[in-house]
mmCIF file of C-alpha atoms in Angstrom:
data_model
loop_
_atom_site.group_PDB
_atom_site.id
_atom_site.type_symbol
_atom_site.label_atom_id
_atom_site.label_comp_id
_atom_site.label_asym_id
_atom_site.label_seq_id
_atom_site.Cartn_x
_atom_site.Cartn_y
_atom_site.Cartn_z
ATOM 1 C CA MET A 1 187.143 185.108 231.476
ATOM 2 C CA VAL A 2 187.958 185.984 227.869
ATOM 3 C CA ARG A 3 184.831 187.037 225.985
ATOM 4 C CA SER A 4 184.907 185.962 222.361
ATOM 5 C CA ARG A 5 184.298 188.614 219.753
ATOM 6 C CA PRO A 6 180.993 188.339 217.866
ATOM 7 C CA ILE A 7 181.463 187.190 214.288
ATOM 8 C CA ASN A 8 179.725 188.593 211.248
ATOM 9 C CA ARG A 9 177.809 186.858 208.492
ATOM 10 C CA ARG A 10 180.749 186.458 206.132
ATOM 11 C CA GLN A 11 182.925 184.854 208.812
ATOM 12 C CA MET A 12 180.112 182.546 209.884
ATOM 13 C CA LEU A 13 179.426 181.399 206.320
ATOM 14 C CA ALA A 14 183.115 180.747 205.715
ATOM 15 C CA ALA A 15 183.146 178.543 208.798
ATOM 16 C CA ALA A 16 179.927 176.838 207.740
ATOM 17 C CA ALA A 17 181.440 175.968 204.383
ATOM 18 C CA THR A 18 183.950 173.724 206.139
ATOM 19 C CA LEU A 19 181.023 171.650 207.404
ATOM 20 C CA ALA A 20 179.621 170.985 203.940
ATOM 21 C CA ALA A 21 179.027 167.512 202.545
ATOM 22 C CA PRO A 22 182.657 166.278 202.295
ATOM 23 C CA ALA A 23 183.068 166.576 206.059
ATOM 24 C CA TRP A 24 180.373 163.971 206.575
ATOM 25 C CA ALA A 25 182.775 161.086 206.193
ATOM 26 C CA LEU A 26 182.844 160.881 209.973
ATOM 27 C CA ALA A 27 180.894 157.711 210.562
ATOM 28 C CA GLN A 28 180.859 155.522 207.499
ATOM 29 C CA SER A 29 181.289 152.408 209.635
ATOM 30 C CA GLY A 30 177.614 152.525 210.609
ATOM 31 C CA LYS A 31 178.441 152.585 214.319
ATOM 32 C CA ALA A 32 177.599 155.559 216.505
ATOM 33 C CA SER A 33 180.562 157.524 217.810
ATOM 34 C CA ALA A 34 180.833 158.869 221.337
ATOM 35 C CA ARG A 35 181.807 162.394 220.361
ATOM 36 C CA GLY A 36 178.356 163.952 220.501
ATOM 37 C CA ILE A 37 175.025 164.484 218.804
ATOM 38 C CA THR A 38 174.842 165.756 215.236
ATOM 39 C CA ILE A 39 172.009 167.879 213.895
ATOM 40 C CA ALA A 40 172.176 168.659 210.186
ATOM 41 C CA GLN A 41 170.904 171.784 208.469
ATOM 42 C CA ILE A 42 170.586 171.870 204.680
ATOM 43 C CA VAL A 43 170.840 175.392 203.247
ATOM 44 C CA ASP A 44 170.405 176.579 199.670
ATOM 45 C CA THR A 45 173.180 178.981 198.669
ATOM 46 C CA SER A 46 171.967 179.569 195.110
ATOM 47 C CA PRO A 47 171.632 183.269 194.146
ATOM 48 C CA ALA A 48 167.832 183.247 194.406
ATOM 49 C CA GLN A 49 167.779 181.730 197.904
ATOM 50 C CA GLN A 50 171.013 182.744 199.606
ATOM 51 C CA ASP A 51 169.602 185.797 201.420
ATOM 52 C CA VAL A 52 166.931 183.671 203.080
ATOM 53 C CA SER A 53 169.318 180.817 203.851
ATOM 54 C CA LYS A 54 172.079 183.005 205.289
ATOM 55 C CA ASP A 55 169.828 184.740 207.788
ATOM 56 C CA PHE A 56 168.016 181.542 208.750
ATOM 57 C CA LEU A 57 171.362 179.813 209.291
ATOM 58 C CA ILE A 58 172.652 182.630 211.504
ATOM 59 C CA GLY A 59 169.664 182.266 213.827
ATOM 60 C CA SER A 60 169.973 178.493 214.027
ATOM 61 C CA ARG A 61 173.700 178.572 214.643
ATOM 62 C CA ALA A 62 173.241 181.138 217.413
ATOM 63 C CA ALA A 63 170.653 178.914 219.102
ATOM 64 C CA TRP A 64 172.787 175.758 219.003
ATOM 65 C CA GLN A 65 175.884 177.600 220.214
ATOM 66 C CA ASP A 66 173.842 178.881 223.145
ATOM 67 C CA VAL A 67 172.575 175.352 223.858
ATOM 68 C CA ASN A 68 176.159 174.078 224.011
ATOM 69 C CA ALA A 69 177.248 176.977 226.202
ATOM 70 C CA ARG A 70 174.589 175.860 228.682
ATOM 71 C CA GLY A 71 175.582 172.216 228.817
ATOM 72 C CA GLY A 72 174.361 170.818 225.509
ATOM 73 C CA LEU A 73 171.710 168.125 225.229
ATOM 74 C CA ARG A 74 171.760 165.616 228.105
ATOM 75 C CA GLY A 75 175.276 166.789 228.833
ATOM 76 C CA ARG A 76 176.462 166.042 225.296
ATOM 77 C CA THR A 77 177.696 168.607 222.789
ATOM 78 C CA VAL A 78 175.424 169.264 219.815
ATOM 79 C CA GLN A 79 177.368 169.238 216.552
ATOM 80 C CA HIS A 80 175.477 171.622 214.268
ATOM 81 C CA ALA A 81 176.559 170.592 210.772
ATOM 82 C CA THR A 82 175.653 172.678 207.747
ATOM 83 C CA ILE A 83 175.286 171.104 204.308
ATOM 84 C CA GLU A 84 175.203 173.561 201.416
ATOM 85 C CA VAL A 85 173.180 172.784 198.289
ATOM 86 C CA ASP A 86 172.443 174.703 195.107
ATOM 87 C CA GLY A 87 168.706 174.069 195.232
ATOM 88 C CA THR A 88 168.663 171.371 192.557
ATOM 89 C CA ALA A 89 167.148 167.963 193.197
ATOM 90 C CA ALA A 90 170.537 166.343 192.556
ATOM 91 C CA SER A 91 172.308 168.452 195.188
ATOM 92 C CA VAL A 92 169.602 167.698 197.747
ATOM 93 C CA ARG A 93 169.827 163.963 197.044
ATOM 94 C CA ALA A 94 173.599 164.164 197.525
ATOM 95 C CA ALA A 95 173.105 165.982 200.829
ATOM 96 C CA LEU A 96 170.698 163.327 202.077
ATOM 97 C CA ALA A 97 173.068 160.584 200.957
ATOM 98 C CA SER A 98 175.733 162.138 203.182
ATOM 99 C CA VAL A 99 173.318 161.963 206.123
ATOM 100 C CA ARG A 100 172.098 158.421 205.550
ATOM 101 C CA ASP A 101 175.040 156.475 206.981
ATOM 102 C CA ASN A 102 175.940 158.850 209.806
ATOM 103 C CA PRO A 103 174.463 157.304 212.984
ATOM 104 C CA ASP A 104 175.315 160.407 215.032
ATOM 105 C CA CYS A 105 172.880 162.504 212.984
ATOM 106 C CA LEU A 106 169.576 162.442 214.847
ATOM 107 C CA LEU A 107 167.562 164.843 212.728
ATOM 108 C CA LEU A 108 167.463 167.481 210.012
ATOM 109 C CA CYS A 109 166.513 170.906 211.339
ATOM 110 C CA GLY A 110 165.848 174.224 209.625
ATOM 111 C CA SER A 111 166.212 173.396 205.935
ATOM 112 C CA ALA A 112 166.228 176.679 203.989
ATOM 113 C CA GLY A 113 165.054 178.220 201.678
ATOM 114 C CA ASP A 114 161.721 177.107 200.363
ATOM 115 C CA VAL A 115 162.927 175.312 197.220
ATOM 116 C CA ALA A 116 165.476 173.239 199.118
ATOM 117 C CA ALA A 117 163.048 172.545 201.979
ATOM 118 C CA THR A 118 160.462 171.330 199.473
ATOM 119 C CA ARG A 119 162.985 169.078 197.758
ATOM 120 C CA VAL A 120 164.184 167.657 201.092
ATOM 121 C CA ALA A 121 160.616 166.849 202.157
ATOM 122 C CA THR A 122 159.865 165.264 198.781
ATOM 123 C CA ALA A 123 163.048 163.182 198.770
ATOM 124 C CA LEU A 124 162.513 161.983 202.334
ATOM 125 C CA ARG A 125 159.011 160.843 201.447
ATOM 126 C CA ALA A 126 160.351 158.886 198.474
ATOM 127 C CA GLU A 127 163.396 157.371 200.181
ATOM 128 C CA ARG A 128 161.887 156.755 203.650
ATOM 129 C CA LEU A 129 165.101 157.498 205.526
ATOM 130 C CA GLY A 130 163.349 157.407 208.883
ATOM 131 C CA ILE A 131 164.746 160.733 210.084
ATOM 132 C CA ALA A 132 162.804 163.754 211.349
ATOM 133 C CA HIS A 133 162.811 166.867 209.140
ATOM 134 C CA VAL A 134 162.073 169.587 211.686
ATOM 135 C CA ALA A 135 161.038 173.227 211.280
ATOM 136 C CA PRO A 136 162.054 173.719 207.636
ATOM 137 C CA TRP A 137 161.499 177.088 205.958
ATOM 138 C CA LEU A 138 158.730 175.440 203.948
ATOM 139 C CA GLN A 139 156.681 178.158 202.272
ATOM 140 C CA ASN A 140 155.100 175.789 199.764
ATOM 141 C CA SER A 141 151.421 175.592 200.743
ATOM 142 C CA GLY A 142 150.514 172.832 198.314
ATOM 143 C CA LEU A 143 153.070 170.224 199.327
ATOM 144 C CA GLU A 144 151.530 167.053 200.737
ATOM 145 C CA LEU A 145 153.304 166.263 204.000
ATOM 146 C CA ASP A 146 154.149 162.841 205.373
ATOM 147 C CA ASP A 147 155.055 161.696 208.891
ATOM 148 C CA GLN A 148 158.705 162.807 208.652
ATOM 149 C CA THR A 149 158.405 166.570 208.002
ATOM 150 C CA PHE A 150 157.284 168.971 210.735
ATOM 151 C CA PRO A 151 156.849 172.588 209.546
ATOM 152 C CA ILE A 152 156.128 175.179 212.245
ATOM 153 C CA PHE A 153 155.968 178.405 210.212
ATOM 154 C CA ALA A 154 152.896 179.695 208.371
ATOM 155 C CA PRO A 155 153.194 178.832 204.669
ATOM 156 C CA ARG A 156 152.640 181.137 201.729
ATOM 157 C CA GLN A 157 148.865 180.565 201.549
ATOM 158 C CA GLU A 158 148.350 181.914 205.075
ATOM 159 C CA GLN A 159 150.618 184.862 204.354
ATOM 160 C CA ILE A 160 148.709 185.752 201.198
ATOM 161 C CA ALA A 161 145.381 185.469 203.018
ATOM 162 C CA HIS A 162 146.680 187.723 205.804
ATOM 163 C CA ALA A 163 147.964 190.338 203.355
ATOM 164 C CA LEU A 164 144.782 190.366 201.287
ATOM 165 C CA LYS A 165 142.546 190.514 204.344
ATOM 166 C CA SER A 166 144.538 193.474 205.678
ATOM 167 C CA LEU A 167 144.029 195.293 202.384
ATOM 168 C CA SER A 168 140.310 194.539 202.229
ATOM 169 C CA VAL A 169 139.855 195.928 205.752
ATOM 170 C CA VAL A 170 141.178 199.321 204.615
ATOM 171 C CA ASN A 171 138.778 199.317 201.642
ATOM 172 C CA VAL A 172 141.266 198.421 198.914
ATOM 173 C CA ARG A 173 139.227 196.949 196.081
ATOM 174 C CA GLU A 174 141.812 196.620 193.304
ATOM 175 C CA LEU A 175 145.217 195.009 193.692
ATOM 176 C CA GLY A 176 148.089 194.587 191.282
ATOM 177 C CA VAL A 177 149.939 191.280 191.564
ATOM 178 C CA VAL A 178 153.485 191.191 190.226
ATOM 179 C CA TYR A 179 154.929 187.729 189.590
ATOM 180 C CA ALA A 180 158.728 187.660 189.539
ATOM 181 C CA GLY A 181 158.768 184.925 186.900
ATOM 182 C CA GLU A 182 156.901 182.117 185.205
ATOM 183 C CA GLN A 183 157.514 179.749 188.119
ATOM 184 C CA GLU A 184 155.821 182.126 190.559
ATOM 185 C CA TYR A 185 152.963 182.741 188.140
ATOM 186 C CA ALA A 186 152.298 179.048 187.558
ATOM 187 C CA GLY A 187 152.657 178.149 191.217
ATOM 188 C CA HIS A 188 150.606 180.869 192.901
ATOM 189 C CA ARG A 189 148.133 182.383 190.440
ATOM 190 C CA ASN A 190 145.232 180.101 191.323
ATOM 191 C CA GLU A 191 145.488 180.452 195.107
ATOM 192 C CA LEU A 192 145.868 184.222 194.799
ATOM 193 C CA GLU A 193 142.854 184.589 192.543
ATOM 194 C CA HIS A 194 140.689 182.411 194.796
ATOM 195 C CA ALA A 195 141.747 184.277 197.942
ATOM 196 C CA ALA A 196 141.151 187.642 196.296
ATOM 197 C CA ALA A 197 137.730 186.625 195.006
ATOM 198 C CA ALA A 198 136.669 185.510 198.484
ATOM 199 C CA LEU A 199 137.515 188.986 199.805
ATOM 200 C CA GLY A 200 135.954 190.888 196.917
ATOM 201 C CA LEU A 201 139.287 192.119 195.538
ATOM 202 C CA LYS A 202 139.885 192.662 191.831
ATOM 203 C CA ILE A 203 143.260 191.341 190.657
ATOM 204 C CA VAL A 204 145.370 192.906 187.897
ATOM 205 C CA ALA A 205 148.279 190.563 187.120
ATOM 206 C CA TYR A 206 151.722 191.552 185.846
ATOM 207 C CA ARG A 207 154.673 189.420 184.849
ATOM 208 C CA GLY A 208 157.736 189.953 182.741
ATOM 209 C CA SER A 209 161.332 188.903 182.293
ATOM 210 C CA ASN A 210 162.634 192.424 182.996
ATOM 211 C CA LEU A 211 161.241 193.533 186.349
ATOM 212 C CA ALA A 212 162.905 196.962 186.336
ATOM 213 C CA GLN A 213 161.331 197.665 182.963
ATOM 214 C CA LEU A 214 157.984 196.379 184.197
ATOM 215 C CA GLY A 215 158.160 198.823 187.096
ATOM 216 C CA GLN A 216 158.768 201.692 184.699
ATOM 217 C CA GLN A 217 155.886 200.711 182.422
ATOM 218 C CA LEU A 218 153.098 200.959 185.001
ATOM 219 C CA THR A 219 150.659 203.744 184.172
ATOM 220 C CA GLN A 220 148.524 206.124 186.212
ATOM 221 C CA ALA A 221 145.668 203.649 185.745
ATOM 222 C CA SER A 222 147.668 200.788 187.301
ATOM 223 C CA PRO A 223 146.768 199.863 190.899
ATOM 224 C CA ALA A 224 148.532 201.859 193.585
ATOM 225 C CA ILE A 225 149.026 198.784 195.794
ATOM 226 C CA LEU A 226 151.038 195.894 194.376
ATOM 227 C CA LEU A 227 151.502 192.413 195.829
ATOM 228 C CA PHE A 228 154.928 191.119 194.817
ATOM 229 C CA VAL A 229 155.409 187.353 194.534
ATOM 230 C CA GLY A 230 159.127 186.633 194.447
ATOM 231 C CA GLY A 231 162.370 186.999 196.361
ATOM 232 C CA THR A 232 164.544 189.865 197.521
ATOM 233 C CA PRO A 233 166.803 190.203 194.427
ATOM 234 C CA GLU A 234 163.779 190.364 192.132
ATOM 235 C CA LEU A 235 162.018 192.903 194.339
ATOM 236 C CA VAL A 236 165.104 195.138 194.287
ATOM 237 C CA GLN A 237 164.948 195.158 190.479
ATOM 238 C CA PHE A 238 161.243 195.943 190.476
ATOM 239 C CA THR A 239 161.514 198.827 192.942
ATOM 240 C CA GLN A 240 164.326 200.313 190.859
ATOM 241 C CA GLY A 241 161.837 200.599 188.022
ATOM 242 C CA LEU A 242 159.208 202.103 190.310
ATOM 243 C CA GLU A 243 161.593 204.941 191.213
ATOM 244 C CA ARG A 244 160.734 206.603 187.907
ATOM 245 C CA GLN A 245 157.018 206.547 188.619
ATOM 246 C CA SER A 246 155.353 209.806 189.602
ATOM 247 C CA ARG A 247 152.456 208.053 191.341
ATOM 248 C CA GLN A 248 152.974 206.919 194.931
ATOM 249 C CA ARG A 249 152.745 203.134 195.176
ATOM 250 C CA TYR A 250 152.957 200.574 197.952
ATOM 251 C CA VAL A 251 154.425 197.101 197.562
ATOM 252 C CA VAL A 252 153.296 194.156 199.696
ATOM 253 C CA ALA A 253 155.729 191.218 199.813
ATOM 254 C CA LEU A 254 155.811 187.810 201.493
ATOM 255 C CA ALA A 255 158.102 186.344 204.154
ATOM 256 C CA ASP A 256 160.875 185.308 201.750
ATOM 257 C CA VAL A 257 161.683 188.993 201.253
ATOM 258 C CA ASN A 258 164.386 190.400 203.516
ATOM 259 C CA LEU A 259 163.527 193.991 204.436
ATOM 260 C CA GLN A 260 166.963 194.523 205.968
ATOM 261 C CA THR A 261 168.620 193.684 202.642
ATOM 262 C CA LEU A 262 166.234 196.015 200.831
ATOM 263 C CA GLN A 263 167.105 198.677 203.378
ATOM 264 C CA GLN A 264 170.844 198.256 202.797
ATOM 265 C CA MET A 265 170.363 198.519 199.033
ATOM 266 C CA GLY A 266 168.150 201.590 199.252
ATOM 267 C CA ALA A 267 165.406 199.737 197.414
ATOM 268 C CA ALA A 268 162.468 201.515 199.087
ATOM 269 C CA ARG A 269 163.620 205.117 198.762
ATOM 270 C CA HIS A 270 160.494 206.012 196.805
ATOM 271 C CA THR A 271 158.186 203.062 197.453
ATOM 272 C CA PRO A 272 157.273 201.726 200.921
ATOM 273 C CA VAL A 273 157.470 197.923 201.151
ATOM 274 C CA ILE A 274 155.216 195.974 203.521
ATOM 275 C CA ALA A 275 156.274 192.370 204.177
ATOM 276 C CA THR A 276 154.445 189.543 205.880
ATOM 277 C CA GLN A 277 156.433 187.461 208.357
ATOM 278 C CA SER A 278 155.639 184.192 210.085
ATOM 279 C CA VAL A 279 157.453 185.015 213.336
ATOM 280 C CA PRO A 280 156.915 187.853 215.841
ATOM 281 C CA MET A 281 158.528 191.254 215.382
ATOM 282 C CA VAL A 282 162.197 191.214 216.341
ATOM 283 C CA THR A 283 161.408 193.997 218.830
ATOM 284 C CA ALA A 284 158.631 191.992 220.530
ATOM 285 C CA SER A 285 158.638 191.179 224.236
ATOM 286 C CA HIS A 286 158.051 187.420 223.839
ATOM 287 C CA PRO A 287 160.582 185.435 225.905
ATOM 288 C CA ILE A 288 161.884 183.658 222.781
ATOM 289 C CA VAL A 289 162.433 186.995 221.012
ATOM 290 C CA ARG A 290 164.209 188.524 223.996
ATOM 291 C CA LYS A 291 166.397 185.424 224.195
ATOM 292 C CA TYR A 292 167.138 185.656 220.474
ATOM 293 C CA ARG A 293 168.208 189.288 220.709
ATOM 294 C CA GLU A 294 170.480 188.581 223.673
ATOM 295 C CA VAL A 295 172.170 185.559 222.076
ATOM 296 C CA LEU A 296 172.525 187.212 218.661
ATOM 297 C CA ALA A 297 174.153 190.295 220.187
ATOM 298 C CA ARG A 298 176.554 188.107 222.143
ATOM 299 C CA LEU A 299 177.610 185.811 219.308
ATOM 300 C CA PHE A 300 177.146 187.609 215.999
ATOM 301 C CA ASP A 301 177.836 191.022 214.562
ATOM 302 C CA GLU A 302 174.424 191.062 212.869
ATOM 303 C CA PRO A 303 171.243 193.075 213.426
ATOM 304 C CA PRO A 304 168.051 191.199 214.395
ATOM 305 C CA ALA A 305 165.968 190.111 211.398
ATOM 306 C CA PRO A 306 162.771 188.049 211.045
ATOM 307 C CA LEU A 307 164.453 185.284 209.050
ATOM 308 C CA SER A 308 167.249 184.773 211.570
ATOM 309 C CA LEU A 309 164.642 184.831 214.345
ATOM 310 C CA ALA A 310 162.854 182.040 212.451
ATOM 311 C CA GLY A 311 166.094 180.045 212.342
ATOM 312 C CA PHE A 312 166.551 180.579 216.074
ATOM 313 C CA ILE A 313 162.993 179.448 216.832
ATOM 314 C CA ALA A 314 163.453 176.381 214.597
ATOM 315 C CA ALA A 315 166.462 175.248 216.623
ATOM 316 C CA ARG A 316 164.837 176.021 219.977
ATOM 317 C CA TYR A 317 161.717 174.055 218.999
ATOM 318 C CA ALA A 318 163.867 171.066 218.059
ATOM 319 C CA PHE A 319 165.767 171.340 221.340
ATOM 320 C CA GLU A 320 162.541 171.443 223.377
ATOM 321 C CA VAL A 321 161.186 168.295 221.735
ATOM 322 C CA LEU A 322 164.538 166.507 221.994
ATOM 323 C CA GLY A 323 164.545 167.251 225.709
ATOM 324 C CA GLY A 324 161.328 165.265 226.086
ATOM 325 C CA VAL A 325 162.430 162.121 224.247
ATOM 326 C CA ASP A 326 161.922 159.001 226.337
ATOM 327 C CA GLY A 327 164.912 156.717 226.727
ATOM 328 C CA GLN A 328 167.979 156.694 224.521
ATOM 329 C CA LEU A 329 168.344 159.281 221.783
ATOM 330 C CA SER A 330 168.226 157.666 218.357
ATOM 331 C CA ARG A 331 166.744 158.533 215.000
ATOM 332 C CA ALA A 332 163.775 156.299 215.727
ATOM 333 C CA SER A 333 163.065 157.689 219.204
ATOM 334 C CA VAL A 334 163.499 161.280 218.014
ATOM 335 C CA LEU A 335 161.214 160.732 215.024
ATOM 336 C CA ALA A 336 158.596 159.154 217.297
ATOM 337 C CA ALA A 337 158.722 162.172 219.617
ATOM 338 C CA PHE A 338 158.073 164.607 216.782
ATOM 339 C CA GLN A 339 155.356 162.381 215.319
ATOM 340 C CA ARG A 340 153.295 162.946 218.450
ATOM 341 C CA ARG A 341 152.918 166.529 217.170
ATOM 342 C CA GLU A 342 152.241 167.867 220.620
ATOM 343 C CA THR A 343 151.246 171.505 221.058
ATOM 344 C CA LEU A 344 154.219 173.427 222.398
ATOM 345 C CA ASP A 345 154.848 176.975 223.539
ATOM 346 C CA VAL A 346 158.374 177.988 222.545
ATOM 347 C CA GLY A 347 158.862 181.107 224.615
ATOM 348 C CA GLY A 348 155.614 182.641 223.411
ATOM 349 C CA PHE A 349 155.707 181.194 219.884
ATOM 350 C CA ARG A 350 152.943 178.591 219.683
ATOM 351 C CA VAL A 351 153.352 175.389 217.686
ATOM 352 C CA SER A 352 150.059 173.556 217.210
ATOM 353 C CA TYR A 353 149.581 171.078 214.365
ATOM 354 C CA ASP A 354 146.433 170.983 212.253
ATOM 355 C CA GLY A 355 144.892 168.334 210.026
ATOM 356 C CA ARG A 356 147.336 169.204 207.251
ATOM 357 C CA ARG A 357 150.285 168.354 209.545
ATOM 358 C CA ARG A 358 151.366 171.986 209.707
ATOM 359 C CA GLY A 359 152.282 173.518 213.045
ATOM 360 C CA GLY A 360 152.172 177.269 212.410
ATOM 361 C CA THR A 361 149.580 179.856 211.424
ATOM 362 C CA PHE A 362 151.118 182.983 212.950
ATOM 363 C CA VAL A 363 151.463 185.879 210.480
ATOM 364 C CA THR A 364 152.159 189.548 211.038
ATOM 365 C CA GLN A 365 153.547 192.405 208.937
ATOM 366 C CA SER A 366 156.340 194.967 209.051
ATOM 367 C CA MET A 367 157.124 197.884 206.742
ATOM 368 C CA LEU A 368 160.223 199.449 205.231
ATOM 369 C CA THR A 369 159.516 203.166 204.926
ATOM 370 C CA THR A 370 160.945 205.554 202.339
ATOM 371 C CA ASP A 371 163.240 207.068 204.971
ATOM 372 C CA GLY A 372 164.862 203.674 205.592
ATOM 373 C CA ARG A 373 163.153 202.623 208.822
ATOM 374 C CA VAL A 374 161.758 199.132 209.425
ATOM 375 C CA ILE A 375 158.647 199.401 211.578
ATOM 376 C CA GLY A 376 156.069 196.888 212.750
#
């Protein structure tokens, strides 16, 4: 048997680009084809979100390829179609328009990153397409969910609470909060201040258009521990400024930050970075994590990373629920199956929906040390 060579991220993304919106002209007649089952994944490739989306997509693609290698879904091949957007509302509406008249498309799974996932959920609520939006990378804690969107990962509010509680346990009483921009400041200031007040933490807020300069301008009186609210590119800029600081500082980031990318860019050479994550450690012994590592090593020339593990879990969760659909697979029957919101153990990752229609509360942390190691 010829064993195919694992492909790397660049090759995978080039292939994914061929499955973007124009390729969706496959079923404009409104009649279902017999060629297989289509599952669509909307990914945001804008500069601010591409690191998150790329890793999440790698994990999802690995999972669906493994499903097909093992016989597919009910003996039918799963067509995993990627639709790239630029994060704008217009691009998301165009993506959903390409889905609307394709009867083979049973569900949307693993929308990434947060901005695109939020826009997809909002548009689906407005347009009532009657299609399940499963396991998006939806970090937005304040979004009101309807009966079409099924998030399974802990949102930003839970991550912030976990990070702040961890700091309060080790007797940290003052915390600097660095907002990457005005959008982050407006969107998260209130929840951060309320969470900090509940734990007895004093907040010192920082924001600026030049994050590298902001990092340089911190004084000896500035807090030693800084919570960064923003993405990976912005955090790289900020840590570059911190390199000129004589005082040792620690940066705490949220799950949108990719520690592996920071590691590759040498962004934590002087400042350790601790990041929350809403999936288990990639070195964990959970069955789903072991499966992820095995499949990733077989199919992709990429190291394990929390965001690609999240993409893998998203696809596996969708597959598990699809396997329990009664009768014929259709958008309506699939949506009904997800709307039951049944508690499910996905290889050790628990999905259990609460009153807010959210299925995940799991949060842990890992750290990028100054010598370039990621530990958890």
